[in-house]
Coordinates of C-alpha atoms and ligand atoms in Angstrom, one line a residue:
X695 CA 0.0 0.0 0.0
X696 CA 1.0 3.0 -0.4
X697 CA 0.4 5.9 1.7
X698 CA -1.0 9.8 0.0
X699 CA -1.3 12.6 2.5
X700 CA -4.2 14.5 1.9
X701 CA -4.5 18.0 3.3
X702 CA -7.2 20.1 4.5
X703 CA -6.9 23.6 6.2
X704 CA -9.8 26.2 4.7
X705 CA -13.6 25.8 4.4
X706 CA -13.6 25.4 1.0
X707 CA -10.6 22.6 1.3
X708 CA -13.3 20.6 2.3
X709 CA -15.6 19.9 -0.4
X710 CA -12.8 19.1 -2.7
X711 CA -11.1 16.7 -0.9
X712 CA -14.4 14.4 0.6
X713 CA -15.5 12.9 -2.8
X714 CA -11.5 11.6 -3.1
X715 CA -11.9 10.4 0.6
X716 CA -14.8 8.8 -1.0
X717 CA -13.2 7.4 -4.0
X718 CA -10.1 6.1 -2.0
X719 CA -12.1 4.0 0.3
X720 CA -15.2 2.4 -1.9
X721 CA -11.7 1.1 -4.4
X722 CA -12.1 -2.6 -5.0
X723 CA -8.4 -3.7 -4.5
X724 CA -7.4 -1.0 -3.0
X725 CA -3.9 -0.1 -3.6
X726 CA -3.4 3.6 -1.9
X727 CA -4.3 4.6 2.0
X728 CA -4.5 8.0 2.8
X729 CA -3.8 10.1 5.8
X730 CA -5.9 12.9 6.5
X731 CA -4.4 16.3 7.8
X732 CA -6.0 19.3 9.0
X733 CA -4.0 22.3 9.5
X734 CA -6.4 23.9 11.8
X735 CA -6.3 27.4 9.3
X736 CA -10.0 27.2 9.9
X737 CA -11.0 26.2 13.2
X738 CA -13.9 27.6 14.0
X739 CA -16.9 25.1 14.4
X740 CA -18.9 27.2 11.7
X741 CA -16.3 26.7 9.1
X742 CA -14.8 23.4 10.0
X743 CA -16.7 20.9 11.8
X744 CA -19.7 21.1 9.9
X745 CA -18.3 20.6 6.8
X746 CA -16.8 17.4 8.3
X747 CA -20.3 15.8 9.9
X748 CA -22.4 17.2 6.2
X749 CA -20.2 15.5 4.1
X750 CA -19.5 12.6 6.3
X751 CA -15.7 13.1 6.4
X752 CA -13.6 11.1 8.3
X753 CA -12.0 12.8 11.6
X754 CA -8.6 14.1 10.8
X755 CA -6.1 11.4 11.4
X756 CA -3.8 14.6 12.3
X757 CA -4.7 18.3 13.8
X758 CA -1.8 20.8 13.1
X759 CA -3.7 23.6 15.1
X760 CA -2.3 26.6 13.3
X761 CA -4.9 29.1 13.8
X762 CA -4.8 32.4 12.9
X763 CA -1.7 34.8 11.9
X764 CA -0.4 37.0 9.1
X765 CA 0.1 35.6 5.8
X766 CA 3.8 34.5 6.4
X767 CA 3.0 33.4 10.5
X768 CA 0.3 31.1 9.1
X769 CA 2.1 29.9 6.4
X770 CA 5.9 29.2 8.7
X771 CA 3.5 27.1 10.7
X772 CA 2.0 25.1 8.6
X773 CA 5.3 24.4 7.1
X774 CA 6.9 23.9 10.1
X775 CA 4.3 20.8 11.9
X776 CA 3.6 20.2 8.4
X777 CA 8.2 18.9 8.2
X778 CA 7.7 17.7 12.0
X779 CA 4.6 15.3 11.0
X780 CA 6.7 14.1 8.0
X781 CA 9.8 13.8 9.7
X782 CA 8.8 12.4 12.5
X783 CA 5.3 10.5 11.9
X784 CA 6.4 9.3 8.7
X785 CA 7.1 10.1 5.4
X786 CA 4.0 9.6 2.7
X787 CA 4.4 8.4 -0.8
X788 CA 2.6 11.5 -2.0
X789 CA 1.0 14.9 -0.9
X790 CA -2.2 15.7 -2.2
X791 CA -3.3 19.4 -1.8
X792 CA -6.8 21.4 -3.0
X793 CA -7.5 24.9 -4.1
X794 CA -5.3 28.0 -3.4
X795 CA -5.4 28.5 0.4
X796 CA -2.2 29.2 3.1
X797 CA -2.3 25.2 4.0
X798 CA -2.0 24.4 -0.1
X799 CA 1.0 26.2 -0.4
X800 CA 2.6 25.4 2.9
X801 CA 2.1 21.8 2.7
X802 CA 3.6 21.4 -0.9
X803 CA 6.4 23.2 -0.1
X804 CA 7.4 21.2 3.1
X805 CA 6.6 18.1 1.2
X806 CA 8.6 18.7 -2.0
X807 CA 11.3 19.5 0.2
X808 CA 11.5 15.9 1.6
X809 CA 11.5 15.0 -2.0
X810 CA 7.2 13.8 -1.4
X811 CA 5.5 14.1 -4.6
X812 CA 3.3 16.9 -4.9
X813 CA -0.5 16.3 -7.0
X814 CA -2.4 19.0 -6.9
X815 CA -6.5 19.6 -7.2
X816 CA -7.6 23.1 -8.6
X817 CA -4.1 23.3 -10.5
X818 CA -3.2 26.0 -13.5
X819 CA -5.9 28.5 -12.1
X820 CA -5.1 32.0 -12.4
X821 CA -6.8 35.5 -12.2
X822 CA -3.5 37.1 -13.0
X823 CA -4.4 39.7 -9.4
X824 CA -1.0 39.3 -7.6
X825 CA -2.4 41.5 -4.6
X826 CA -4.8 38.2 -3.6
X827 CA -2.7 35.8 -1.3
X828 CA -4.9 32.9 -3.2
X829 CA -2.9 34.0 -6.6
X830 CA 0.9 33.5 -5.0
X831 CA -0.3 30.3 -3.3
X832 CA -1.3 28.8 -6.6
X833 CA 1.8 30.4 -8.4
X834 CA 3.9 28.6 -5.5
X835 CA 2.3 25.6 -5.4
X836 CA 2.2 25.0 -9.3
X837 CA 6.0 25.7 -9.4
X838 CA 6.8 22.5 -7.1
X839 CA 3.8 20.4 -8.2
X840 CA 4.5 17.1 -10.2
X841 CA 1.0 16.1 -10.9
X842 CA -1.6 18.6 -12.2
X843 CA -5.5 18.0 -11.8
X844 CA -7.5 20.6 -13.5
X845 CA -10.5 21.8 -13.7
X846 CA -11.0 23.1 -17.5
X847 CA -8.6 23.7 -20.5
X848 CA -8.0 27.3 -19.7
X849 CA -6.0 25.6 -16.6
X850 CA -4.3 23.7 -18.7
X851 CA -3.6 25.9 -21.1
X852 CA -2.3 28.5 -18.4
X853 CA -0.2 25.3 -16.8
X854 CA 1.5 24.9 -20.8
X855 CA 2.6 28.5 -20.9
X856 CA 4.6 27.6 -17.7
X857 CA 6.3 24.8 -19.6
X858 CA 4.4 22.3 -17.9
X859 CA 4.9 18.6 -19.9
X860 CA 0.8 17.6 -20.8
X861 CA 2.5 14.0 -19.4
X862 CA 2.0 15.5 -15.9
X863 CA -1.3 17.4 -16.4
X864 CA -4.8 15.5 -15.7
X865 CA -8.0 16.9 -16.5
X866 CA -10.5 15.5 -14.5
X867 CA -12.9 18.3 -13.8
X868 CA -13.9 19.3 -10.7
X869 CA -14.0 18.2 -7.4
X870 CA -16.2 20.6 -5.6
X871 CA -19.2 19.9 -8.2
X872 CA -19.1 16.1 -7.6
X873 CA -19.8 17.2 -3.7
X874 CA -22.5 19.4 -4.9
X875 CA -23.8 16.5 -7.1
X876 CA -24.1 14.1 -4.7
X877 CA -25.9 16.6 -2.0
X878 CA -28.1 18.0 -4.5
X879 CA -31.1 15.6 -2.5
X880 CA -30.2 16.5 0.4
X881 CA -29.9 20.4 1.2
X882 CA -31.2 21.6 4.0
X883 CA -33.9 24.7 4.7
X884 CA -32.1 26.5 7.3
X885 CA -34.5 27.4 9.9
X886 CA -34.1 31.0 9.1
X887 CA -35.5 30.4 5.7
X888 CA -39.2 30.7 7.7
X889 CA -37.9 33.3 10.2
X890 CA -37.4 35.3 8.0
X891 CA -40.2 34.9 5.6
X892 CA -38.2 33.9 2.7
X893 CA -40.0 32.9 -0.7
X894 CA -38.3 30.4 -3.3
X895 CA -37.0 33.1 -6.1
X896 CA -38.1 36.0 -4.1
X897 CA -34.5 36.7 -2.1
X898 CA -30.4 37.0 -3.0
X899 CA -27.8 35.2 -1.1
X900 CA -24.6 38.0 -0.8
X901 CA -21.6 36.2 0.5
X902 CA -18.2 38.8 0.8
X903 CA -14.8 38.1 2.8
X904 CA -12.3 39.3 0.8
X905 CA -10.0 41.8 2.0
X906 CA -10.2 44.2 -0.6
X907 CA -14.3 44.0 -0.4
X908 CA -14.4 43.5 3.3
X909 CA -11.3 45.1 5.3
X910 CA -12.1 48.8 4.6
X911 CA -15.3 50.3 6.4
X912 CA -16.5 53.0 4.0
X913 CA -15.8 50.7 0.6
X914 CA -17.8 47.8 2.3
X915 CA -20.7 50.3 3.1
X916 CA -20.6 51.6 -0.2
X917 CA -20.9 48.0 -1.4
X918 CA -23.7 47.0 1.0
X919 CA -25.9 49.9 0.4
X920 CA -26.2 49.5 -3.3
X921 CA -27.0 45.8 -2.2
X922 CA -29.6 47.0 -0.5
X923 CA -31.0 49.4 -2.5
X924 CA -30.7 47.0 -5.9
X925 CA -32.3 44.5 -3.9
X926 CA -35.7 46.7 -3.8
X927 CA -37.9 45.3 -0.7
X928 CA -36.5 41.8 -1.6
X929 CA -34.7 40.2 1.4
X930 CA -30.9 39.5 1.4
X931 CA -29.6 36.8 3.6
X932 CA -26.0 37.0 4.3
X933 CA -24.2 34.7 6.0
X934 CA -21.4 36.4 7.8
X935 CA -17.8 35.2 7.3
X936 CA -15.4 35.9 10.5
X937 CA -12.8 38.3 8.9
X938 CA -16.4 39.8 7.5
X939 CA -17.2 39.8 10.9
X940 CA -14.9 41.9 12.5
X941 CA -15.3 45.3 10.1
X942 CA -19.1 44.7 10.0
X943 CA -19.1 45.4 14.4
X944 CA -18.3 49.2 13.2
X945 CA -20.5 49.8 10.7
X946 CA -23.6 51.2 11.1
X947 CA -26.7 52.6 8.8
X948 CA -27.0 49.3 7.0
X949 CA -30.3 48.6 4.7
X950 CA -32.5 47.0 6.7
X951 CA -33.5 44.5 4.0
X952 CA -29.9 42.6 4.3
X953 CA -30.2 40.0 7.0
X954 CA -26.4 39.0 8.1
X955 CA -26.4 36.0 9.7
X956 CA -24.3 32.9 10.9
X957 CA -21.9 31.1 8.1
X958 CA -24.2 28.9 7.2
X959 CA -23.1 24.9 7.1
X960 CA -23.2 23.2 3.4
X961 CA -26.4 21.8 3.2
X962 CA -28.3 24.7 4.2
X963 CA -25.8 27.4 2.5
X964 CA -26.9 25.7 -1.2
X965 CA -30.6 24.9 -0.5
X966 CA -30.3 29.0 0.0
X967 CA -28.6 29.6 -3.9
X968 CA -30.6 27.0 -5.1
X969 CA -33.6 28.9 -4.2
X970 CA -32.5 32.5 -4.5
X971 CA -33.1 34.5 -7.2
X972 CA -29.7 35.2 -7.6
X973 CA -26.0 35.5 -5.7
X974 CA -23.7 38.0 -5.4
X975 CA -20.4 37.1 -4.3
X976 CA -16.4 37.6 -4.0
X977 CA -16.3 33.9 -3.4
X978 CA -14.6 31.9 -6.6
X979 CA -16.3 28.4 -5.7
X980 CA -19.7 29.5 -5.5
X981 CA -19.3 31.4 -9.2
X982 CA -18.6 27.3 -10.0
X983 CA -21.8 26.1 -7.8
X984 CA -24.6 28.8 -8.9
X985 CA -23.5 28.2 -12.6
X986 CA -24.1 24.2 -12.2
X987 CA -27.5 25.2 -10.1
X988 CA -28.2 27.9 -12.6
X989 CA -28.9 30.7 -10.1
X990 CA -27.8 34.2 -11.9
X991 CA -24.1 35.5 -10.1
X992 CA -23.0 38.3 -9.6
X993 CA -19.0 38.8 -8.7
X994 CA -18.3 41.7 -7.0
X995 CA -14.5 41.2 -8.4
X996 CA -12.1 42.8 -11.3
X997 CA -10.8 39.2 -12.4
X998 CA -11.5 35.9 -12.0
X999 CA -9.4 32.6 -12.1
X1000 CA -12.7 30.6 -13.3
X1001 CA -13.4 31.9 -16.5
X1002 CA -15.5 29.6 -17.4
X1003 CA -18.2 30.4 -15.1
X1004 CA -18.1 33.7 -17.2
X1005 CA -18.0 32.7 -20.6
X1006 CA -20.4 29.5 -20.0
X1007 CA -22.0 29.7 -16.6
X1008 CA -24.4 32.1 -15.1
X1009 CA -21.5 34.8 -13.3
X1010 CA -20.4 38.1 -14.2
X1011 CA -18.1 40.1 -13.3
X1012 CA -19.2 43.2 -12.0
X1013 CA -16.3 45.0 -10.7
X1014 CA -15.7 46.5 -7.2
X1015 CA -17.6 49.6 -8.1
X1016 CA -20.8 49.8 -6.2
X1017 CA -22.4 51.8 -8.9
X1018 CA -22.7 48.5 -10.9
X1019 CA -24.9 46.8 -9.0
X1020 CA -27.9 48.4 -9.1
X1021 CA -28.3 47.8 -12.7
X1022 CA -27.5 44.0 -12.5
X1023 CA -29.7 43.7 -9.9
X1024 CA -31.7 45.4 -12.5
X1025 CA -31.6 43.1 -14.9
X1026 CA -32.0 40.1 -12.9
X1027 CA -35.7 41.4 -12.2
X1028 CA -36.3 41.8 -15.6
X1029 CA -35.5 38.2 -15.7
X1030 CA -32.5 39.3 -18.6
X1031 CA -29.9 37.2 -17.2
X1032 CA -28.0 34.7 -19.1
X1033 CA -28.6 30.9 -18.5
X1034 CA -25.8 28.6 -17.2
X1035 CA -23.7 25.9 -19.2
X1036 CA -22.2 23.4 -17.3
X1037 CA -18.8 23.2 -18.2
X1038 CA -16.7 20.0 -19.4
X1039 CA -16.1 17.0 -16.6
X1040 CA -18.3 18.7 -14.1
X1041 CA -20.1 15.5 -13.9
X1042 CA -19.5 14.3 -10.4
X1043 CA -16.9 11.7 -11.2
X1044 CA -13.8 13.6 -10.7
X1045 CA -13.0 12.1 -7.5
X1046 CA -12.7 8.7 -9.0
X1047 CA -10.9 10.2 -11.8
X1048 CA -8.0 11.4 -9.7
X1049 CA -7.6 8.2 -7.6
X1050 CA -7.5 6.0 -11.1
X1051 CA -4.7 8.4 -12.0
X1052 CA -2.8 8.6 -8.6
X1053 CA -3.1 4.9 -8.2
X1054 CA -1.4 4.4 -12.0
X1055 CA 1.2 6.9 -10.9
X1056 CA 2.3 5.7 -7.5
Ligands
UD1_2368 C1 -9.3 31.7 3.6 C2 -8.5 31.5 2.3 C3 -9.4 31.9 1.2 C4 -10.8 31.2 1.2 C5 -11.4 31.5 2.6 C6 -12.8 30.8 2.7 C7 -6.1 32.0 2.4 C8 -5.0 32.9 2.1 N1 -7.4 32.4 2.3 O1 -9.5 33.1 3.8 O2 -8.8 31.5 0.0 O3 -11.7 31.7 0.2 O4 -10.5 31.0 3.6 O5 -13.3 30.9 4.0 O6 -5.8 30.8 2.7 N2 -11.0 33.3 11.5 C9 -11.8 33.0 12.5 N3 -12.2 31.6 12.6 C10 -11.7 30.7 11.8 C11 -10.8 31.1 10.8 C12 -10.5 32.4 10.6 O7 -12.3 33.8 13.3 O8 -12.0 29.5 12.0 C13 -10.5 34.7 11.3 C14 -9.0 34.8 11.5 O9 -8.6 35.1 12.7 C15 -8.7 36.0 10.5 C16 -9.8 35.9 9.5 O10 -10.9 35.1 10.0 O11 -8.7 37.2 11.1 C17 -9.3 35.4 8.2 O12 -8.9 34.0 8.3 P1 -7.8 33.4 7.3 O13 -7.8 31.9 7.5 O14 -6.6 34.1 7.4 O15 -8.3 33.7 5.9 P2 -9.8 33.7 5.2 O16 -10.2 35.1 5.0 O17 -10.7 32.8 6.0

């Protein structure tokens, strides 16, 4: 047998990784055993736990507590019980890391260092913004990766312009839509879908938590008013991301038709876009989910590393102006929104994809 670290660190780690937990343990003749490892970036009950019971997730085998820091504190410790665990728990055959967060880059750097193979899930994005931390973390990790799961062509395309060999890149599709397939039956109303009143295609979902939407009072108030306003006397629910959080606490004046609320746990968080009657978001994976569900999106962002959830799916860019979102919003009542593709391999058999390929290479 031989033995693939998998690493989790970041709420959106964990939708990616569960259908390859699944994959790896349903194998007939199973030749690969995994070892799961949570960083402990995310630790809070809302972002983490959750996640883990919804999508039936084994318990970590291994908790690297990191917690919160800077950029380079969180990253140094990763790295650093990241070696240790290697070192001194045993060295893996392979390192599999997801997506673009501190614990991707950390991870594959420590491991590469110990000469561990490095595959990696979400590879060859890019939204060509070098002031998001996600944008280094996939430059990083994509210069010490061996193996390359992607997600569409213009990943792999991107990943060729590096000089990447197509030998080492896989496209598989995605990861994160196979979780969303196989919930699809089973999202949850959240209870505050009757508290507060909320119709089927009669609200928006907002979700914001990036720093340059969310750190700065007087742009985020800007932002939230023309949500507000755009919105008419239609509800917003928003669920409330900690670093969101934190700036929110001094801001007041807010619309009274946006409801901020809890982060909301999977199930419940995409019965709520499946229902709305559209999303606005900063968020890159829930572009990928309302285009599969077909709910209208709206990115409050200047780039985007998922173009294909632009040029096929239901999202648009709309900028970090405010004064765009009134007219979206616009058009989204006069039902003038485009309809959603769903792109190529976004099928919900990824997961198995990437352990038929991981098993051939190991
Ligand atoms: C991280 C990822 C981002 C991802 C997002 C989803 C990086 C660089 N960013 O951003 O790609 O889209 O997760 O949620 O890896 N905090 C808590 N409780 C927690 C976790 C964080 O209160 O469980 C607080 C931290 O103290 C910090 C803030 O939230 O002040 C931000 O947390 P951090 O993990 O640094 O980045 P995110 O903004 O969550």
């Amino acid at each position: 047998m031989k033995l693939v670290d998998l690493i989790v660190g970041a709420r959106p780690n964990f939708m990616k990784i569960a259908p390859i937990i699944r994959a790896l343990s349903t194998r007939k003749n199973r030749t690969l055993s995994y070892r799961l490892i949570h960083t402990g970036q995310h630790y809070d009950p809302r972002l983490s736990d959750t996640f883990f019971e919804q999508l039936e997730i084994p318990r970590p085998d291994e908790n690297l507590n990191v917690g919160s820091g800077t950029q380079a504190e969180q990253t140094a410790s990763i790295m650093t019980k990241y070696e240790a665990l290697l070192v001194d728990g045993g060295i893996s055959n392979a390192c599999l890391v997801v997506g673009d967060v501190n614990s991707t880059m950390a991870c594959a750097i420590s491991a590469q260092k110990l000469g561990v193979p490095v595959a990696h899930v979400e590879a060859g994005i890019r939204s060509g913004d070098w002031s998001m931390p996600e944008e280094i973390n996939r430059l990083v990790t994509d210069s010490i990766t061996d193996w390359f799961f992607t997600t569409s062509q213009n990943a792999n395309q991107n990943l060729r312009r590096c000089g990447v060999d197509d030998s080492r890149i896989f496209f598989v599709g995605n990861t994160m839509i196979d979780t969303l397939l196989a919930n699809l039956e089973k999202l949850k109303e959240p209870s505050l879908f009757s508290t507060l009143g909320l119709q089927p295609n009669n609200y928006f979902v907002a979700t914001l938590h990036r720093p340059a939407n969310v750190d700065r009072e007087l742009e985020f108030f800007d932002l939230l008013t023309a949500i507000g306003k755009g919105a008419r006397d239609t509800p917003v629910v928003f669920p409330v991301h900690p670093r969101t959080a934190k700036t929110l606490l001094s801001i007041s004046g807010l619309p009274g038709n946006i409801h901020f609320v809890d982060p909301q746990p999977y199930l419940e968080f995409n019965y709520l876009v499946k229902n709305a009657k559209a999303v606005i978001t900063d968020s890159g994976g829930v572009t990928e989910e309302a285009t599969v569900m077909d709910i209208p999106c709206m990115t409050l962002r200047d780039n985007t590393e998922r173009p294909e959830t632009v040029s096929m799916g239901t999202n648009e860019l709309l900028g970090t102006n405010p004064d765009a979102i009134v007219p979206a919003m616009d058009r989204v009542f006069a039902d003038k929104w485009k309809r959603g593709q769903v792109p190529p391999l976004w099928d919900g058999r990824t997961g198995e994809r990437i352990v038929t390929h991981l098993e051939a290479l190991l």
